Amino acid sequence: GTEEGGAYCLKCTGETVESMFATFVLQKLQIPTPAAKVIQFSEQECEVMRTHLERITRKNEELRAIMKQALEIPFYILYEYIPGPSLAGMHMARAKHILDHNDKANCERLTDIGRIIAADIFLNNSDRIPCIWKNNGNENNIIFQMESNSSRTLQDSRDTTIKISKVMA
């Protein structure tokens, strides 16, 4: 988390350039994406982060070993955490509420998902929805951002009362 109350996701990957390029292209195509920042291993910000991660994993040696290995790369990507349900594991009632084509806002969401799929095909990103690739994809990478004033939790995947502001790639 941050002092302002925000949270972030850390991506430790050997594909930093590819991931940031895809984020840049999606932003240029006006497809909503979480804010992203590359952090170099030697930066002070990175050292603070590593220190905190080591502290919170000190009681779990297995997790600590995994984190230590993951953090031994020269660059990381820090993504803004977007609270909201993902496409994966969404209960049918919630999916119908969010994606029913008879509602104008839902039609816009379906169009946004189509734009994400088209951009992924252009970028050869097989990690979201396996349209042309022979893999399972990762539907967790389609996020339905909740309205900022929503205090709803996402525990019940059948809950249809959450308010969605946009689809995020």
Tab-separated table of C-alpha atoms in Angstrom:
chain	number	residue	atom	x	y	z
A	1	GLY	CA	0.000	0.000	0.000
A	2	THR	CA	0.899	3.639	-0.036
A	3	GLU	CA	0.517	6.555	2.331
A	4	GLU	CA	-2.357	7.751	0.132
A	5	GLY	CA	-4.143	4.410	0.594
A	6	GLY	CA	-3.341	2.943	-2.816
A	7	ALA	CA	-1.958	-0.491	-3.473
A	8	TYR	CA	0.359	-1.907	-6.116
A	9	CYS	CA	1.176	-5.195	-7.796
A	10	LEU	CA	4.802	-6.095	-8.391
A	11	LYS	CA	5.606	-8.014	-11.569
A	12	CYS	CA	8.975	-9.756	-11.572
A	13	THR	CA	9.516	-10.881	-15.134
A	14	GLY	CA	12.257	-11.331	-17.646
A	15	GLU	CA	9.906	-9.661	-20.152
A	16	THR	CA	9.901	-6.135	-18.751
A	17	VAL	CA	10.380	-4.438	-22.122
A	18	GLU	CA	7.637	-6.486	-23.779
A	19	SER	CA	5.204	-5.835	-20.912
A	20	MET	CA	5.854	-2.097	-20.862
A	21	PHE	CA	5.596	-1.897	-24.668
A	22	ALA	CA	2.204	-3.650	-24.513
A	23	THR	CA	1.066	-1.246	-21.771
A	24	PHE	CA	2.211	1.728	-23.877
A	25	VAL	CA	0.372	0.440	-26.974
A	26	LEU	CA	-2.817	-0.213	-24.995
A	27	GLN	CA	-2.660	3.315	-23.577
A	28	LYS	CA	-2.137	4.788	-27.065
A	29	LEU	CA	-5.202	2.825	-28.223
A	30	GLN	CA	-7.086	4.382	-25.282
A	31	ILE	CA	-7.694	1.001	-23.671
A	32	PRO	CA	-7.750	1.495	-19.898
A	33	THR	CA	-4.755	-0.099	-18.189
A	34	PRO	CA	-3.338	0.176	-14.699
A	35	ALA	CA	-0.611	2.778	-14.285
A	36	ALA	CA	2.798	1.111	-14.596
A	37	LYS	CA	6.343	2.044	-13.707
A	38	VAL	CA	9.648	0.271	-14.263
A	39	ILE	CA	11.876	0.069	-11.200
A	40	GLN	CA	15.557	-0.718	-11.547
A	41	PHE	CA	17.130	-3.169	-9.083
A	42	SER	CA	19.615	-0.534	-7.884
A	43	GLU	CA	17.098	2.244	-7.128
A	44	GLN	CA	16.447	3.291	-3.529
A	45	GLU	CA	12.723	2.653	-4.030
A	46	CYS	CA	13.546	-0.939	-4.946
A	47	GLU	CA	15.710	-1.384	-1.855
A	48	VAL	CA	12.877	-0.188	0.399
A	49	MET	CA	10.481	-2.577	-1.308
A	50	ARG	CA	12.861	-5.548	-0.968
A	51	THR	CA	13.396	-4.761	2.723
A	52	HIS	CA	9.629	-4.728	3.357
A	53	LEU	CA	9.114	-7.965	1.413
A	54	GLU	CA	11.870	-9.685	3.377
A	55	ARG	CA	10.324	-8.501	6.635
A	56	ILE	CA	6.827	-9.744	5.848
A	57	THR	CA	8.101	-13.137	4.633
A	58	ARG	CA	10.496	-13.784	7.516
A	59	LYS	CA	8.225	-16.407	9.118
A	60	ASN	CA	7.760	-18.369	5.897
A	61	GLU	CA	11.103	-19.634	4.592
A	62	GLU	CA	9.598	-21.160	1.446
A	63	LEU	CA	7.873	-17.904	0.472
A	64	ARG	CA	10.991	-15.929	1.384
A	65	ALA	CA	13.120	-18.115	-0.921
A	66	ILE	CA	10.639	-17.681	-3.770
A	67	MET	CA	10.554	-13.892	-3.270
A	68	LYS	CA	14.336	-13.650	-3.063
A	69	GLN	CA	14.751	-15.559	-6.330
A	70	ALA	CA	12.028	-13.531	-8.068
A	71	LEU	CA	13.662	-10.268	-7.010
A	72	GLU	CA	17.061	-11.164	-8.501
A	73	ILE	CA	16.315	-9.536	-11.843
A	74	PRO	CA	17.511	-6.108	-12.989
A	75	PHE	CA	14.069	-4.531	-13.517
A	76	TYR	CA	10.564	-4.888	-12.081
A	77	ILE	CA	7.242	-3.446	-13.096
A	78	LEU	CA	5.123	-1.800	-10.446
A	79	TYR	CA	1.447	-1.783	-11.456
A	80	GLU	CA	-1.363	0.149	-9.852
A	81	TYR	CA	-3.726	-2.292	-8.136
A	82	ILE	CA	-7.239	-2.043	-9.570
A	83	PRO	CA	-9.942	-3.236	-7.162
A	84	GLY	CA	-12.738	-5.066	-8.907
A	85	PRO	CA	-13.840	-8.487	-10.074
A	86	SER	CA	-11.986	-10.217	-12.865
A	87	LEU	CA	-13.514	-12.223	-15.685
A	88	ALA	CA	-12.129	-15.430	-14.176
A	89	GLY	CA	-14.412	-17.214	-11.775
A	90	MET	CA	-17.224	-14.717	-12.209
A	91	HIS	CA	-20.574	-16.240	-11.250
A	92	MET	CA	-23.206	-16.277	-14.001
A	93	ALA	CA	-25.462	-13.811	-12.126
A	94	ARG	CA	-22.697	-11.225	-11.870
A	95	ALA	CA	-21.584	-11.800	-15.473
A	96	LYS	CA	-25.140	-11.258	-16.696
A	97	HIS	CA	-25.406	-8.073	-14.616
A	98	ILE	CA	-22.110	-6.687	-15.941
A	99	LEU	CA	-22.231	-7.971	-19.533
A	100	ASP	CA	-25.914	-8.206	-20.547
A	101	HIS	CA	-26.045	-6.797	-24.086
A	102	ASN	CA	-29.485	-5.218	-23.494
A	103	ASP	CA	-27.927	-2.479	-21.349
A	104	LYS	CA	-26.034	0.403	-23.013
A	105	ALA	CA	-23.229	0.497	-20.412
A	106	ASN	CA	-22.819	-3.264	-20.725
A	107	CYS	CA	-22.588	-2.975	-24.533
A	108	GLU	CA	-19.726	-0.522	-24.024
A	109	ARG	CA	-18.018	-3.067	-21.717
A	110	LEU	CA	-18.418	-5.796	-24.335
A	111	THR	CA	-16.938	-3.450	-26.949
A	112	ASP	CA	-14.036	-2.721	-24.581
A	113	ILE	CA	-13.400	-6.461	-24.171
A	114	GLY	CA	-13.400	-6.768	-27.969
A	115	ARG	CA	-10.869	-3.924	-28.210
A	116	ILE	CA	-8.663	-5.670	-25.629
A	117	ILE	CA	-8.849	-8.935	-27.598
A	118	ALA	CA	-7.988	-7.143	-30.867
A	119	ALA	CA	-5.026	-5.383	-29.223
A	120	ASP	CA	-3.820	-8.676	-27.722
A	121	ILE	CA	-3.925	-10.310	-31.160
A	122	PHE	CA	-1.985	-7.369	-32.624
A	123	LEU	CA	0.575	-7.604	-29.782
A	124	ASN	CA	0.640	-11.431	-29.855
A	125	ASN	CA	-0.295	-11.391	-26.164
A	126	SER	CA	-1.556	-14.900	-25.441
A	127	ASP	CA	-1.746	-14.344	-21.689
A	128	ARG	CA	-5.292	-12.994	-21.424
A	129	ILE	CA	-7.925	-14.649	-23.621
A	130	PRO	CA	-6.827	-17.555	-25.839
A	131	CYS	CA	-8.588	-16.511	-29.049
A	132	ILE	CA	-6.016	-17.685	-31.572
A	133	TRP	CA	-3.521	-19.394	-29.300
A	134	LYS	CA	-3.533	-22.946	-27.989
A	135	ASN	CA	-3.344	-22.178	-24.266
A	136	ASN	CA	-5.678	-21.568	-21.366
A	137	GLY	CA	-5.093	-17.811	-21.119
A	138	ASN	CA	-5.588	-15.934	-17.871
A	139	GLU	CA	-9.007	-14.355	-17.486
A	140	ASN	CA	-7.757	-12.681	-14.287
A	141	ASN	CA	-6.150	-10.156	-16.651
A	142	ILE	CA	-9.552	-8.661	-17.554
A	143	ILE	CA	-10.623	-6.524	-14.603
A	144	PHE	CA	-13.902	-4.701	-14.114
A	145	GLN	CA	-12.971	-1.589	-12.154
A	146	MET	CA	-15.458	-0.680	-9.436
A	147	GLU	CA	-16.692	2.875	-9.110
A	148	SER	CA	-14.465	4.776	-6.702
A	149	ASN	CA	-17.294	5.485	-4.269
A	150	SER	CA	-18.281	1.805	-4.084
A	151	SER	CA	-17.614	0.234	-0.710
A	152	ARG	CA	-18.719	-3.239	-1.820
A	153	THR	CA	-16.513	-6.254	-1.235
A	154	LEU	CA	-15.897	-8.881	-3.870
A	155	GLN	CA	-16.243	-11.914	-1.618
A	156	ASP	CA	-19.523	-13.123	-3.107
A	157	SER	CA	-19.071	-13.765	-6.825
A	158	ARG	CA	-22.891	-13.758	-7.196
A	159	ASP	CA	-23.259	-10.201	-5.856
A	160	THR	CA	-24.845	-8.156	-8.632
A	161	THR	CA	-25.082	-4.867	-6.731
A	162	ILE	CA	-21.492	-3.716	-7.338
A	163	LYS	CA	-21.129	-0.752	-9.658
A	164	ILE	CA	-18.561	-1.017	-12.436
A	165	SER	CA	-16.939	2.050	-13.962
A	166	LYS	CA	-14.828	0.474	-16.739
A	167	VAL	CA	-13.078	-2.602	-18.090
A	168	MET	CA	-9.312	-2.691	-17.553
A	169	ALA	CA	-6.711	-4.641	-19.521
